[in-house]
mmCIF file of N, CA, C and O in Angstrom:
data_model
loop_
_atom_site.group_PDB
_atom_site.id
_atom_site.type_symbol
_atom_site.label_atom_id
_atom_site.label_comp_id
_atom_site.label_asym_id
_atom_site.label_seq_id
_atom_site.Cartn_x
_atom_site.Cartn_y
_atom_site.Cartn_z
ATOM 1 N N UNK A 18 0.813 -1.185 0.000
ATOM 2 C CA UNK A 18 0.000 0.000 0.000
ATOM 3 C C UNK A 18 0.868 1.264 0.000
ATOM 4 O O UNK A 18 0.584 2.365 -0.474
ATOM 5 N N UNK A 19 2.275 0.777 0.794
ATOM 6 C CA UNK A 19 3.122 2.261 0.826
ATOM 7 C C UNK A 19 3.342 2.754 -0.456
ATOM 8 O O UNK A 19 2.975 3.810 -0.971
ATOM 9 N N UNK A 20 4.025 1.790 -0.909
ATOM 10 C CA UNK A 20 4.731 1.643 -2.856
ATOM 11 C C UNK A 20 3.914 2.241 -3.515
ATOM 12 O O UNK A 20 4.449 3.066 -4.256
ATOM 13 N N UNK A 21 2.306 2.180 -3.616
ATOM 14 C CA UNK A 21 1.144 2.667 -4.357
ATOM 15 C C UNK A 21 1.221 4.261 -3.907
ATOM 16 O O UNK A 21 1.462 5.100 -4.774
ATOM 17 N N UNK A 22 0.992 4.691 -2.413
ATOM 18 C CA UNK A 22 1.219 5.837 -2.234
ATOM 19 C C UNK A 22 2.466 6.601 -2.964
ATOM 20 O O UNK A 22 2.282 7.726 -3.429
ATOM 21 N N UNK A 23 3.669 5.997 -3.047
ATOM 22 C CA UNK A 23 4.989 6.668 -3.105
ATOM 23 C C UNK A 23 4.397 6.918 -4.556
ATOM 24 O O UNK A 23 4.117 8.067 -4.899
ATOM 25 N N UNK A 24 4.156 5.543 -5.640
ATOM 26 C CA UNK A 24 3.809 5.730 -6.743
ATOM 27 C C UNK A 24 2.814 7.030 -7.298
ATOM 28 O O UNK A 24 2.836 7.473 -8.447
ATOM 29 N N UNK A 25 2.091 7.433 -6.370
ATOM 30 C CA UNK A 25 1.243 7.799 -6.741
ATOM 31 C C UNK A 25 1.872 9.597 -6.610
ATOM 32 O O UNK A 25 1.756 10.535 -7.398
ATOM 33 N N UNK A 26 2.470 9.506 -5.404
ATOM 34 C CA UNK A 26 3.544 11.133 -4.788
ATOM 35 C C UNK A 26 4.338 11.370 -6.012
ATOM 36 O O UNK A 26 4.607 12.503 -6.410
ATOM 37 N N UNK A 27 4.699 10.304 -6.589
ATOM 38 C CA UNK A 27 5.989 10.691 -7.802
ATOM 39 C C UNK A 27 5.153 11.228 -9.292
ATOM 40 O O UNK A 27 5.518 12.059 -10.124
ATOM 41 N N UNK A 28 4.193 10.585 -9.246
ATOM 42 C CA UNK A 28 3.710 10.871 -10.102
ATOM 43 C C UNK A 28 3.136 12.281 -10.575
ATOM 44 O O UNK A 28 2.984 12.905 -11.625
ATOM 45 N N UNK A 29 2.904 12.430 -9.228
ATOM 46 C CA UNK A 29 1.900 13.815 -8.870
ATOM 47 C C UNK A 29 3.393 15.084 -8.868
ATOM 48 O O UNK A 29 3.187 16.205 -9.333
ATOM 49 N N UNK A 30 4.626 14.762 -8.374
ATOM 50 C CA UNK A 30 5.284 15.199 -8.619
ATOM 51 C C UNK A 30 6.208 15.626 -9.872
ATOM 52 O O UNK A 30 6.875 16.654 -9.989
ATOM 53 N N UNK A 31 6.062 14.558 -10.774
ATOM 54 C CA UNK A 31 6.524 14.806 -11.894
ATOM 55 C C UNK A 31 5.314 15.432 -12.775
ATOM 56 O O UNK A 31 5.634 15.369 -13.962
ATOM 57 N N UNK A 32 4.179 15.948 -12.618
ATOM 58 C CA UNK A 32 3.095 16.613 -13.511
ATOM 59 C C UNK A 32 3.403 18.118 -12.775
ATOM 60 O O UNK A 32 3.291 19.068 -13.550
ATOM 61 N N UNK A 33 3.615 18.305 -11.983
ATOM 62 C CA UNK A 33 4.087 19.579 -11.148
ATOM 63 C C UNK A 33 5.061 20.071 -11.899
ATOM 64 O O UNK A 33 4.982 21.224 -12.325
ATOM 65 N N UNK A 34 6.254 19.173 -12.206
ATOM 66 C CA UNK A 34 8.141 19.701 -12.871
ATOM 67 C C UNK A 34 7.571 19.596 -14.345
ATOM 68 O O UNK A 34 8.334 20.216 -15.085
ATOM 69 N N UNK A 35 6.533 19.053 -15.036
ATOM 70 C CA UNK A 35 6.033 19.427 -16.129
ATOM 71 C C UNK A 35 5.628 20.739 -16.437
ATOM 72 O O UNK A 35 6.089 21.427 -17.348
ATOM 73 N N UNK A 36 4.464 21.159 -15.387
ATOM 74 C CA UNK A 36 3.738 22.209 -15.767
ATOM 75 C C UNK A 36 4.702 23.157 -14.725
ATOM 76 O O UNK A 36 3.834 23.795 -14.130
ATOM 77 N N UNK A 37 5.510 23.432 -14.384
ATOM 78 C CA UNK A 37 6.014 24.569 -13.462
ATOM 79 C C UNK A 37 5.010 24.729 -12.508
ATOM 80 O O UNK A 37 5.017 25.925 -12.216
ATOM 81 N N UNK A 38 4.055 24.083 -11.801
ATOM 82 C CA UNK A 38 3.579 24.605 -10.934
ATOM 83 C C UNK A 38 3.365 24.336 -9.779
ATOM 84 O O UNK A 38 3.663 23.158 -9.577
ATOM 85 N N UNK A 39 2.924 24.926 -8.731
ATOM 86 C CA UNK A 39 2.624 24.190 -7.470
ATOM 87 C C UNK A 39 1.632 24.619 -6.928
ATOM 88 O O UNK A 39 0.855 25.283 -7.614
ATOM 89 N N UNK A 40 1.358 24.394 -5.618
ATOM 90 C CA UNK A 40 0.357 24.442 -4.344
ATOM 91 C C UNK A 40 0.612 24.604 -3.529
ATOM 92 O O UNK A 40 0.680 23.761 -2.634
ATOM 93 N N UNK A 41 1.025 26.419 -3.392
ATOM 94 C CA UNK A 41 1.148 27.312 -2.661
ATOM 95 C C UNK A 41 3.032 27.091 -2.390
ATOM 96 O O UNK A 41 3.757 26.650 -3.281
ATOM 97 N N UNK A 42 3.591 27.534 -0.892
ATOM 98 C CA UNK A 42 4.752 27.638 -0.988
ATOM 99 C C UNK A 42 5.470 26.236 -0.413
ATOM 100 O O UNK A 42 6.674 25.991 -0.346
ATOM 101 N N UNK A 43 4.176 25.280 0.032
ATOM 102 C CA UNK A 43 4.881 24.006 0.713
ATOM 103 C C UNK A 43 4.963 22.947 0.287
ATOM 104 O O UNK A 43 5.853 22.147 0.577
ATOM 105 N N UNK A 44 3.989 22.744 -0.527
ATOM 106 C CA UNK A 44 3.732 21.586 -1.573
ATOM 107 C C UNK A 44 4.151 22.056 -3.188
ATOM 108 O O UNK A 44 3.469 22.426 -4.143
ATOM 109 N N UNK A 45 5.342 21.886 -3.024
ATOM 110 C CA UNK A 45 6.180 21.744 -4.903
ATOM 111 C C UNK A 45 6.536 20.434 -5.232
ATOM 112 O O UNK A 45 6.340 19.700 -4.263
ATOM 113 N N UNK A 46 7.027 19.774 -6.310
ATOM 114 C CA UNK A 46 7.469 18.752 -6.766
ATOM 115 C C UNK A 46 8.763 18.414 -5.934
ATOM 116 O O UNK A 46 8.980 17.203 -5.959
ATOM 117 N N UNK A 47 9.337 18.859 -5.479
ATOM 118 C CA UNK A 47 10.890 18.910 -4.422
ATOM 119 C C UNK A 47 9.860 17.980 -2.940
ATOM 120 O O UNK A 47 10.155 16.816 -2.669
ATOM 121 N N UNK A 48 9.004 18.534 -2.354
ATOM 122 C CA UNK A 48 8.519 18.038 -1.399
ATOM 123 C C UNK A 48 7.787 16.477 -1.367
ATOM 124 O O UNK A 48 7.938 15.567 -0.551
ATOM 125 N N UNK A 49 6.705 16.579 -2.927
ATOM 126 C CA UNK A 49 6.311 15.327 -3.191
ATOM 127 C C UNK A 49 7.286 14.376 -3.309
ATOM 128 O O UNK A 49 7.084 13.285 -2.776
ATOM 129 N N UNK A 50 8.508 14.615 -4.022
ATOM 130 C CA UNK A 50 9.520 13.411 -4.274
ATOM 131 C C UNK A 50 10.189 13.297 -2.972
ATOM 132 O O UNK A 50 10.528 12.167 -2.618
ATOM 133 N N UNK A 51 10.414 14.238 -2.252
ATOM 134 C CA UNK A 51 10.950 13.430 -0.702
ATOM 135 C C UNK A 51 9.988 12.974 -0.057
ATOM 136 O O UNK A 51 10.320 12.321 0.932
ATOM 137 N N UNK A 52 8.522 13.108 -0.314
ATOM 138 C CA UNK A 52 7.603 11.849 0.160
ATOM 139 C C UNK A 52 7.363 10.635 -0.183
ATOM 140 O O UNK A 52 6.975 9.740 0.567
ATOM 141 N N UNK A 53 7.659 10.536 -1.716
ATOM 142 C CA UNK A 53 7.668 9.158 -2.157
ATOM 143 C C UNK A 53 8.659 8.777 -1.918
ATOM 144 O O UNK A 53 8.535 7.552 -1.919
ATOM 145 N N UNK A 54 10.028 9.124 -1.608
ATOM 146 C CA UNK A 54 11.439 8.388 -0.682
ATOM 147 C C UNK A 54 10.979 8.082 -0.108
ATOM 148 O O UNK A 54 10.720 6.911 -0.388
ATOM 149 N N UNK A 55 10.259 8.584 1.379
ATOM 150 C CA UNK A 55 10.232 8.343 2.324
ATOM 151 C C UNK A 55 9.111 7.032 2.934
ATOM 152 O O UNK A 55 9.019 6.308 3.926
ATOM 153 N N UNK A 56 8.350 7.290 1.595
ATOM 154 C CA UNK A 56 7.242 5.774 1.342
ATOM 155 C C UNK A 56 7.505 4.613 1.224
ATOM 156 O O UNK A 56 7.002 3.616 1.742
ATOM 157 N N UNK A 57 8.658 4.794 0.228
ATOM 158 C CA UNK A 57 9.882 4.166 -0.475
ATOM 159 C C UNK A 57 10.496 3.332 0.872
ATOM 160 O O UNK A 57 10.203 2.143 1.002
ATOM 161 N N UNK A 58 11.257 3.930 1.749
ATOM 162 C CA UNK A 58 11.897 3.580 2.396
ATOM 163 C C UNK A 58 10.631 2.704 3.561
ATOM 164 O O UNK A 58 10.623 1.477 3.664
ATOM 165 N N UNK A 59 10.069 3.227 4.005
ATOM 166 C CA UNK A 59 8.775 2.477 4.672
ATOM 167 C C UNK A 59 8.329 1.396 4.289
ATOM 168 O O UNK A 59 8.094 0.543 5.145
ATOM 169 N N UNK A 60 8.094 1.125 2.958
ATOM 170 C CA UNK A 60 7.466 0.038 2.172
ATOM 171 C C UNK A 60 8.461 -0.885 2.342
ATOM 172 O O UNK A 60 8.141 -2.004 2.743
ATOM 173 N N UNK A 61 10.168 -0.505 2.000
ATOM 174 C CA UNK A 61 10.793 -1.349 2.116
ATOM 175 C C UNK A 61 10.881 -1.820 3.587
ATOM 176 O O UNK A 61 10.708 -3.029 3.738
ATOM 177 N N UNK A 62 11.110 -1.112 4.664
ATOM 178 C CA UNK A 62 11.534 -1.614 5.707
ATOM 179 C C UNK A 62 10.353 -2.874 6.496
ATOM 180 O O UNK A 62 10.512 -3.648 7.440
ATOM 181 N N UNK A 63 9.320 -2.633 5.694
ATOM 182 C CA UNK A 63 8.166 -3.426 6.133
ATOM 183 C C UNK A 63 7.046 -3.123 6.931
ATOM 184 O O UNK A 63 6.255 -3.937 7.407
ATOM 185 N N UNK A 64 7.026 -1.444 7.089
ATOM 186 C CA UNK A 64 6.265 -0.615 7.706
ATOM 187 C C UNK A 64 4.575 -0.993 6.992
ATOM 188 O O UNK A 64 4.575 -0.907 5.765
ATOM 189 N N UNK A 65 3.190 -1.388 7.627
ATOM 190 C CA UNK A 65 2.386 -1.289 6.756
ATOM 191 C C UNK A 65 2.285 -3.034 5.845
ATOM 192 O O UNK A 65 1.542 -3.313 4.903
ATOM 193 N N UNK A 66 3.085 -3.753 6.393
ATOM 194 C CA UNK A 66 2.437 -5.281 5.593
ATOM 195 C C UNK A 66 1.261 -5.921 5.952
ATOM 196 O O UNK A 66 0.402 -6.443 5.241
ATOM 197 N N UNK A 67 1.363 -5.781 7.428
ATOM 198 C CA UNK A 67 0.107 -6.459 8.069
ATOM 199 C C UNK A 67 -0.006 -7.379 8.393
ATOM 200 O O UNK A 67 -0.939 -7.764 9.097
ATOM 201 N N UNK A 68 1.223 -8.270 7.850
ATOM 202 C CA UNK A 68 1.545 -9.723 8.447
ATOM 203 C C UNK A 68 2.529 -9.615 9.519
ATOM 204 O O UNK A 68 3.678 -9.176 9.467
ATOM 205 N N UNK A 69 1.791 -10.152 10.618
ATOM 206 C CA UNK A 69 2.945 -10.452 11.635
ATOM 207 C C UNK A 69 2.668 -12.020 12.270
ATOM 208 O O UNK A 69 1.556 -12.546 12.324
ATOM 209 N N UNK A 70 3.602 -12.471 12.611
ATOM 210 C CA UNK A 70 2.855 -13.842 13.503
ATOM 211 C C UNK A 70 3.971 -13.669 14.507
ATOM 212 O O UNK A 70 5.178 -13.501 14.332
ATOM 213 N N UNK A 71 3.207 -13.761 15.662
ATOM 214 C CA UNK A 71 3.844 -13.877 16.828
ATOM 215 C C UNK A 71 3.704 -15.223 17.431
ATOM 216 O O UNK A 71 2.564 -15.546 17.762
ATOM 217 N N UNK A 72 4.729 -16.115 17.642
ATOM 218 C CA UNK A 72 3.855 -17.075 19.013
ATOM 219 C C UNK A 72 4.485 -17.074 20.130
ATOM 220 O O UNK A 72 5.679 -17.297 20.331
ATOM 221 N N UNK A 73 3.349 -16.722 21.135
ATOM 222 C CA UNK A 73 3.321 -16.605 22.400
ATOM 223 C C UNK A 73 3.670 -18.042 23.220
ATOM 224 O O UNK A 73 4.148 -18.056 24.354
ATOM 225 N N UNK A 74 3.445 -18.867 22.681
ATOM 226 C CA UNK A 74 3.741 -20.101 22.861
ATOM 227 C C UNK A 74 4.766 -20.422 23.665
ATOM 228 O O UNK A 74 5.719 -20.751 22.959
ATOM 229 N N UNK A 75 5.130 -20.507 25.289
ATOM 230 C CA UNK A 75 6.541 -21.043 25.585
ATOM 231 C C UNK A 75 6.617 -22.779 25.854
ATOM 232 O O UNK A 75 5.868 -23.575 26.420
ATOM 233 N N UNK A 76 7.790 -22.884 25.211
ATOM 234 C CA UNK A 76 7.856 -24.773 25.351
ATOM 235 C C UNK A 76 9.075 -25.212 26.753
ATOM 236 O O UNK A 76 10.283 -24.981 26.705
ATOM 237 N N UNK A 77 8.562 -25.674 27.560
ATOM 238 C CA UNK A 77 9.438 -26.157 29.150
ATOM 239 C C UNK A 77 9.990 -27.319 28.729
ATOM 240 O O UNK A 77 9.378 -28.254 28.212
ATOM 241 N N UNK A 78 10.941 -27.268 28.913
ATOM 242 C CA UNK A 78 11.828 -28.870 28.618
ATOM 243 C C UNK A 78 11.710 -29.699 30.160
ATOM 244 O O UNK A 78 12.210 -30.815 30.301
#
């Protein structure tokens, strides 16, 4: 789901460095692409999978 977001930040960022424009003074194409890094890096680290298995399980010898 991160990857889709980042995908989606870069994208939105590169139609911005197309048309010269932005949204207002905080949101430019410079800001979107250090959000899709930062998605980037999340997605990879495994932030957001949803799979976890824990077992609680202790075994006494």
């Amino acid at each position: 789901m991160l990857a889709i977001a980042a995908a989606v930040s870069f994208a939105l960022a590169l139609l911005f460095d197309l048309t010269k424009s932005t949204l207002g003074d905080t949101v430019t194409a410079g800001t979107l692409t250090t959000l899709g890094l930062l998605l980037i890096a999340l997605h990879l680290a495994g932030v957001g999978t949803g799979s976890r298995s824990f077992n609680f399980r202790r075994t006494r010898r």
